[in-house]
Structures are given as C-alpha cells and as structure tokens.
mmCIF file of C-alpha atoms in Angstrom:
data_model
loop_
_atom_site.group_PDB
_atom_site.id
_atom_site.type_symbol
_atom_site.label_atom_id
_atom_site.label_comp_id
_atom_site.label_asym_id
_atom_site.label_seq_id
_atom_site.Cartn_x
_atom_site.Cartn_y
_atom_site.Cartn_z
ATOM 1 C CA GLY A 273 44.997 58.551 -51.998
ATOM 2 C CA PHE A 274 45.605 57.262 -48.465
ATOM 3 C CA ASN A 275 45.129 58.716 -45.027
ATOM 4 C CA SER A 276 47.734 56.804 -43.034
ATOM 5 C CA GLY A 277 50.486 54.213 -43.321
ATOM 6 C CA THR A 278 53.581 54.132 -45.497
ATOM 7 C CA ILE A 279 54.278 53.574 -49.193
ATOM 8 C CA THR A 280 57.935 53.366 -50.168
ATOM 9 C CA SER A 281 60.128 52.218 -53.058
ATOM 10 C CA CYS A 282 57.274 51.852 -55.539
ATOM 11 C CA TYR A 283 57.554 52.829 -59.200
ATOM 12 C CA TYR A 284 55.154 53.414 -62.060
ATOM 13 C CA ASN A 285 55.598 53.737 -65.820
ATOM 14 C CA SER A 286 55.639 57.482 -66.471
ATOM 15 C CA ASP A 287 55.336 56.895 -70.224
ATOM 16 C CA LYS A 288 51.931 55.287 -69.686
ATOM 17 C CA PHE A 289 50.632 57.080 -66.605
ATOM 18 C CA THR A 290 50.825 60.852 -66.180
ATOM 19 C CA GLY A 291 48.719 61.487 -63.056
ATOM 20 C CA ASN A 292 49.831 61.728 -59.457
ATOM 21 C CA ALA A 293 51.171 58.435 -58.149
ATOM 22 C CA VAL A 294 49.917 59.134 -54.633
ATOM 23 C CA ASN A 295 47.559 61.742 -53.258
ATOM 24 C CA ASN A 296 49.330 61.931 -49.932
ATOM 25 C CA VAL A 297 46.797 62.801 -47.254
ATOM 26 C CA GLY A 298 48.219 62.020 -43.847
ATOM 27 C CA GLY A 299 50.340 59.075 -44.969
ATOM 28 C CA ASN A 300 54.057 58.792 -45.599
ATOM 29 C CA ALA A 301 55.145 58.238 -49.206
ATOM 30 C CA THR A 302 58.867 58.061 -50.082
ATOM 31 C CA ASP A 303 60.611 56.951 -53.262
ATOM 32 C CA VAL A 304 57.315 56.668 -55.109
ATOM 33 C CA GLU A 305 58.421 57.780 -58.548
ATOM 34 C CA GLY A 306 57.706 57.538 -62.227
ATOM 35 C CA LYS A 307 60.232 55.694 -64.404
ATOM 36 C CA THR A 308 60.301 55.379 -68.174
ATOM 37 C CA THR A 309 59.573 52.260 -70.203
ATOM 38 C CA THR A 310 63.310 52.061 -70.912
ATOM 39 C CA GLN A 311 64.159 52.146 -67.211
ATOM 40 C CA PHE A 312 61.730 49.303 -66.531
ATOM 41 C CA ALA A 313 63.350 47.256 -69.333
ATOM 42 C CA ASN A 314 67.048 48.008 -68.775
ATOM 43 C CA GLY A 315 67.295 46.980 -65.109
ATOM 44 C CA ASP A 316 67.217 50.435 -63.467
ATOM 45 C CA VAL A 317 63.920 49.799 -61.668
ATOM 46 C CA CYS A 318 64.930 46.219 -60.859
ATOM 47 C CA SER A 319 68.076 47.475 -59.100
ATOM 48 C CA LEU A 320 66.123 50.035 -57.077
ATOM 49 C CA LEU A 321 63.591 47.428 -55.973
ATOM 50 C CA ASN A 322 66.273 44.914 -54.985
ATOM 51 C CA LYS A 323 68.208 47.471 -52.944
ATOM 52 C CA ALA A 324 65.077 48.325 -50.968
ATOM 53 C CA LEU A 325 64.220 44.639 -50.463
ATOM 54 C CA LYS A 326 67.754 43.785 -49.365
ATOM 55 C CA ASP A 327 67.721 46.658 -46.857
ATOM 56 C CA GLU A 328 64.530 45.174 -45.402
ATOM 57 C CA ASN A 329 65.926 41.596 -45.558
ATOM 58 C CA ALA A 330 62.779 40.640 -47.441
ATOM 59 C CA SER A 331 62.152 37.092 -48.662
ATOM 60 C CA VAL A 332 61.620 38.213 -52.263
ATOM 61 C CA ARG A 333 63.803 39.804 -54.931
ATOM 62 C CA PHE A 334 63.330 40.747 -58.569
ATOM 63 C CA TYR A 335 65.219 39.753 -61.694
ATOM 64 C CA GLN A 336 65.047 41.570 -65.002
ATOM 65 C CA GLY A 337 62.479 40.184 -67.405
ATOM 66 C CA VAL A 338 62.068 41.181 -71.041
ATOM 67 C CA SER A 339 60.228 44.432 -70.267
ATOM 68 C CA TYR A 340 59.682 44.507 -66.511
ATOM 69 C CA PRO A 341 61.204 43.094 -63.317
ATOM 70 C CA GLU A 342 59.921 39.640 -62.367
ATOM 71 C CA LEU A 343 59.625 38.266 -58.853
ATOM 72 C CA ILE A 344 61.876 35.692 -57.161
ATOM 73 C CA MET A 345 60.096 34.067 -54.223
ATOM 74 C CA ASN A 346 61.585 32.375 -51.128
ATOM 75 C CA VAL A 347 64.909 34.241 -51.119
ATOM 76 C CA PRO A 348 66.911 33.135 -48.039
ATOM 77 C CA SER A 349 67.334 35.557 -45.144
ATOM 78 C CA LEU A 350 70.553 37.523 -44.856
ATOM 79 C CA ASP A 351 72.987 37.407 -41.954
ATOM 80 C CA GLY A 352 75.271 40.272 -42.743
ATOM 81 C CA GLU A 353 76.129 39.633 -46.398
ATOM 82 C CA VAL A 354 75.536 35.865 -46.294
ATOM 83 C CA TYR A 355 72.301 34.172 -47.379
ATOM 84 C CA GLN A 356 71.113 31.454 -44.982
ATOM 85 C CA ILE A 357 69.728 28.496 -46.988
ATOM 86 C CA SER A 358 67.594 26.126 -44.933
ATOM 87 C CA ASN A 359 65.283 24.339 -47.415
ATOM 88 C CA LYS A 360 64.876 23.443 -51.089
ATOM 89 C CA GLU A 361 62.707 26.459 -51.876
ATOM 90 C CA GLU A 362 65.457 28.775 -50.656
ATOM 91 C CA LEU A 363 68.077 26.761 -52.574
ATOM 92 C CA TYR A 364 66.124 27.174 -55.820
ATOM 93 C CA ALA A 365 65.593 30.880 -55.118
ATOM 94 C CA PHE A 366 69.323 31.307 -54.479
ATOM 95 C CA ALA A 367 70.164 29.655 -57.820
ATOM 96 C CA LEU A 368 67.703 31.942 -59.622
ATOM 97 C CA PHE A 369 69.146 34.954 -57.795
ATOM 98 C CA VAL A 370 72.762 34.065 -58.666
ATOM 99 C CA ASN A 371 71.971 33.323 -62.307
ATOM 100 C CA ASN A 372 69.933 36.490 -62.856
ATOM 101 C CA VAL A 373 70.878 39.135 -60.284
ATOM 102 C CA ASP A 374 74.124 38.709 -58.345
ATOM 103 C CA ALA A 375 76.664 36.004 -59.227
ATOM 104 C CA SER A 376 78.832 37.052 -56.266
ATOM 105 C CA ALA A 377 76.190 36.310 -53.610
ATOM 106 C CA ASN A 378 77.523 34.431 -50.580
ATOM 107 C CA ALA A 379 75.569 31.635 -48.868
ATOM 108 C CA VAL A 380 75.717 28.924 -46.219
ATOM 109 C CA LEU A 381 73.595 25.835 -45.743
ATOM 110 C CA THR A 382 71.989 25.672 -42.311
ATOM 111 C CA ALA A 383 70.444 22.208 -42.777
ATOM 112 C CA ASP A 384 70.559 19.099 -44.967
ATOM 113 C CA ILE A 385 68.328 19.646 -48.005
ATOM 114 C CA THR A 386 66.377 17.063 -49.996
ATOM 115 C CA VAL A 387 64.966 18.146 -53.355
ATOM 116 C CA ASN A 388 63.556 14.798 -54.555
ATOM 117 C CA THR A 389 63.204 12.050 -51.938
ATOM 118 C CA ASN A 390 64.721 8.729 -53.094
ATOM 119 C CA LEU A 391 65.417 10.207 -56.530
ATOM 120 C CA LEU A 392 67.201 7.134 -57.897
ATOM 121 C CA ALA A 393 64.061 5.065 -57.300
ATOM 122 C CA LEU A 394 62.062 7.515 -59.431
ATOM 123 C CA ILE A 395 64.210 7.195 -62.583
ATOM 124 C CA ASP A 396 65.415 4.297 -64.714
ATOM 125 C CA GLU A 397 69.032 3.407 -65.507
ATOM 126 C CA ASP A 398 69.036 5.894 -68.409
ATOM 127 C CA GLY A 399 67.835 8.728 -66.204
ATOM 128 C CA ASN A 400 64.304 8.807 -67.591
ATOM 129 C CA ILE A 401 61.526 9.555 -65.128
ATOM 130 C CA LYS A 402 59.426 6.446 -64.539
ATOM 131 C CA ASP A 403 55.757 6.392 -65.511
ATOM 132 C CA GLY A 404 53.564 7.903 -62.839
ATOM 133 C CA LYS A 405 56.489 9.510 -61.017
ATOM 134 C CA THR A 406 57.143 13.226 -60.583
ATOM 135 C CA VAL A 407 60.621 14.744 -60.343
ATOM 136 C CA GLU A 408 61.582 18.356 -59.740
ATOM 137 C CA THR A 409 64.382 19.380 -62.105
ATOM 138 C CA TRP A 410 67.417 21.422 -61.116
ATOM 139 C CA THR A 411 69.042 24.456 -62.736
ATOM 140 C CA PRO A 412 72.766 24.619 -61.856
ATOM 141 C CA ILE A 413 74.107 27.606 -59.929
ATOM 142 C CA GLY A 414 76.284 29.590 -62.337
ATOM 143 C CA ASN A 415 76.870 28.918 -66.004
ATOM 144 C CA ASN A 416 79.382 29.655 -68.757
ATOM 145 C CA ASN A 417 77.966 33.146 -69.329
ATOM 146 C CA ILE A 418 77.487 33.954 -65.639
ATOM 147 C CA PRO A 419 79.905 31.890 -63.504
ATOM 148 C CA TYR A 420 79.486 31.835 -59.748
ATOM 149 C CA THR A 421 81.986 34.170 -58.023
ATOM 150 C CA GLY A 422 80.826 34.178 -54.396
ATOM 151 C CA THR A 423 81.485 31.830 -51.478
ATOM 152 C CA PHE A 424 79.149 28.901 -50.836
ATOM 153 C CA ASP A 425 79.749 27.044 -47.565
ATOM 154 C CA GLY A 426 77.764 23.862 -46.990
ATOM 155 C CA GLN A 427 78.930 23.756 -43.361
ATOM 156 C CA GLY A 428 79.077 19.951 -43.605
ATOM 157 C CA HIS A 429 75.498 19.574 -44.836
ATOM 158 C CA THR A 430 74.288 17.560 -47.829
ATOM 159 C CA ILE A 431 72.042 18.300 -50.775
ATOM 160 C CA SER A 432 70.252 15.228 -52.103
ATOM 161 C CA GLY A 433 67.908 14.429 -54.959
ATOM 162 C CA LEU A 434 69.114 16.912 -57.575
ATOM 163 C CA TYR A 435 68.018 15.966 -61.104
ATOM 164 C CA PHE A 436 69.241 17.388 -64.424
ATOM 165 C CA LYS A 437 69.025 15.659 -67.791
ATOM 166 C CA ASP A 438 69.793 17.506 -71.032
ATOM 167 C CA SER A 439 72.355 16.047 -73.422
ATOM 168 C CA ASN A 440 72.771 19.422 -75.166
ATOM 169 C CA THR A 441 73.833 21.427 -72.110
ATOM 170 C CA ASP A 442 77.383 22.059 -70.858
ATOM 171 C CA ASN A 443 78.437 22.882 -67.283
ATOM 172 C CA VAL A 444 76.131 20.722 -65.197
ATOM 173 C CA GLY A 445 76.113 19.931 -61.469
ATOM 174 C CA LEU A 446 75.020 21.543 -58.237
ATOM 175 C CA PHE A 447 77.135 24.362 -59.652
ATOM 176 C CA GLY A 448 77.476 24.730 -63.397
ATOM 177 C CA CYS A 449 80.508 27.015 -63.609
ATOM 178 C CA ASN A 450 82.518 28.278 -60.630
ATOM 179 C CA LYS A 451 85.033 31.087 -60.301
ATOM 180 C CA GLY A 452 84.368 31.535 -56.588
ATOM 181 C CA THR A 453 84.651 29.232 -53.578
ATOM 182 C CA ILE A 454 82.607 26.102 -52.872
ATOM 183 C CA LYS A 455 83.314 24.249 -49.645
ATOM 184 C CA ASN A 456 82.071 21.733 -47.113
ATOM 185 C CA VAL A 457 79.094 20.408 -49.085
ATOM 186 C CA GLY A 458 78.054 16.897 -50.087
ATOM 187 C CA VAL A 459 75.886 16.049 -53.098
ATOM 188 C CA VAL A 460 74.142 12.688 -52.703
ATOM 189 C CA ASP A 461 71.432 10.567 -54.366
ATOM 190 C CA SER A 462 71.437 12.832 -57.433
ATOM 191 C CA TYR A 463 71.473 12.465 -61.211
ATOM 192 C CA PHE A 464 73.203 14.734 -63.747
ATOM 193 C CA LYS A 465 73.464 14.306 -67.505
ATOM 194 C CA GLY A 466 74.779 16.941 -69.914
ATOM 195 C CA LEU A 467 77.013 17.387 -72.945
ATOM 196 C CA ASP A 468 80.428 18.448 -71.606
ATOM 197 C CA TYR A 469 81.749 19.449 -68.173
ATOM 198 C CA VAL A 470 79.413 17.434 -65.968
ATOM 199 C CA GLY A 471 80.077 16.861 -62.266
ATOM 200 C CA GLY A 472 78.249 16.326 -59.004
ATOM 201 C CA VAL A 473 79.442 19.320 -57.002
ATOM 202 C CA CYS A 474 80.527 21.385 -60.012
ATOM 203 C CA GLY A 475 80.591 20.849 -63.763
ATOM 204 C CA TYR A 476 83.358 23.306 -64.643
ATOM 205 C CA ASN A 477 85.707 24.917 -62.125
ATOM 206 C CA ASP A 478 87.111 27.939 -63.974
ATOM 207 C CA GLY A 479 89.866 29.111 -61.647
ATOM 208 C CA GLY A 480 87.712 28.832 -58.538
ATOM 209 C CA THR A 481 88.307 26.871 -55.344
ATOM 210 C CA ILE A 482 86.484 23.717 -54.271
ATOM 211 C CA THR A 483 87.412 22.134 -50.962
ATOM 212 C CA GLY A 484 86.050 19.698 -48.403
ATOM 213 C CA SER A 485 83.236 18.582 -50.742
ATOM 214 C CA TYR A 486 82.088 15.338 -52.329
ATOM 215 C CA ASN A 487 79.564 13.674 -54.643
ATOM 216 C CA SER A 488 78.179 10.251 -53.706
#
C-alpha cells in the first residue's frame, strides 16, 4: 500500500500473483495491471512499457527478452521524433534499440563521438587486440534480418574507434544493413572485419540512401 505519490504503467504477472497489485490509500495508481506469462513473453508488456517511457522522454527503454522485457540504458533524448545522440553510451543504446525495438527510429549526432581512443594503436595489423589492451566492440546498426529503415543524420560529425572482428558475420560497418537514409557522417580510425558485405559507413545498402558520408 502507499499513502501518497504516483504509480503508473507498472505490470505484474497475474499467472503467478493473484493479490491486489496496489492497496491505494491516498495515492494515485494508473495502468497498474496484471498481465499473463504469455503477454510478458510475446512483447505485449514490452510495448506498453516503451510507450509510457517514450511519452516521458525517459533515458531507458525495454527490449523483449526470452520471457520478460529487458532494460536498455542510456537511450538518447527525443526532440520530436528524432533521437539526439551525444556520446558513445547513447550510440550503443541507439544500436540496441534499433536492432531490438524499432528499426525505423530516426537520429542525429549532436557531437563527435569516440568509442575507442586511438583504436589502431590498440590492435595489430591483423586486427587482434594487443596484449594488455582493452577494446570495446561494436554491434552494427541494422542487420540482414532487421535492416535499418529510419533516417540517421550525422550533421557533419564523426564517429571514431569502432571495432568489429568476426570472420563469420555478414553486413558489417557502422550500419550493417540499410534500407533507410544515412547522411552527413564520417567514420574514422575504425576497424571492421567480417565475411561478406563489409564497409565503414555501411556493409550492405539494400535500396537505402547514403549521402555526404565517408570512411577514413
């Protein structure tokens, strides 16, 4: 129970818990509901949570795990319908969001972003990480199963220090597979190795548009 404050957009497993979710005494409880095990596993609850979080422009979202929604931290803030990416944590969160929740999400870069500083000094000529060095690996935005379909505008900024090395993976780059629009972004000081369709800005452009961008 609670005597004051607000609880909203919270859900419990009604197959496992049969009591009252909230003994509302003086507080405000809305959209506090029981959902079935199936609804937690099939994305219904995940969609409800993400709608509430988007409405609040929260810095977290959920993606659907095996049985329950799982949290995505550091989601960029929204300006209208465009995510504002200002650092590497937000870039990684955006990639996770696109690949698991909404492949049509739009974004702009608001600053140059460095993922691994002086990456090429941390790896050898074959792309192996040198002894004693630590490198943060990259997961491309969009893939063959879930291509990117939104608009990503770098606004003239660069992304540096991206690292991906897996000889068994297709569609590798800042973007893996694109059916949307990528523009005005530079990829620098980065390393990508895959099987087929490997690029700096985008591994495989499947009918999308790429303009004003470069890999150096």
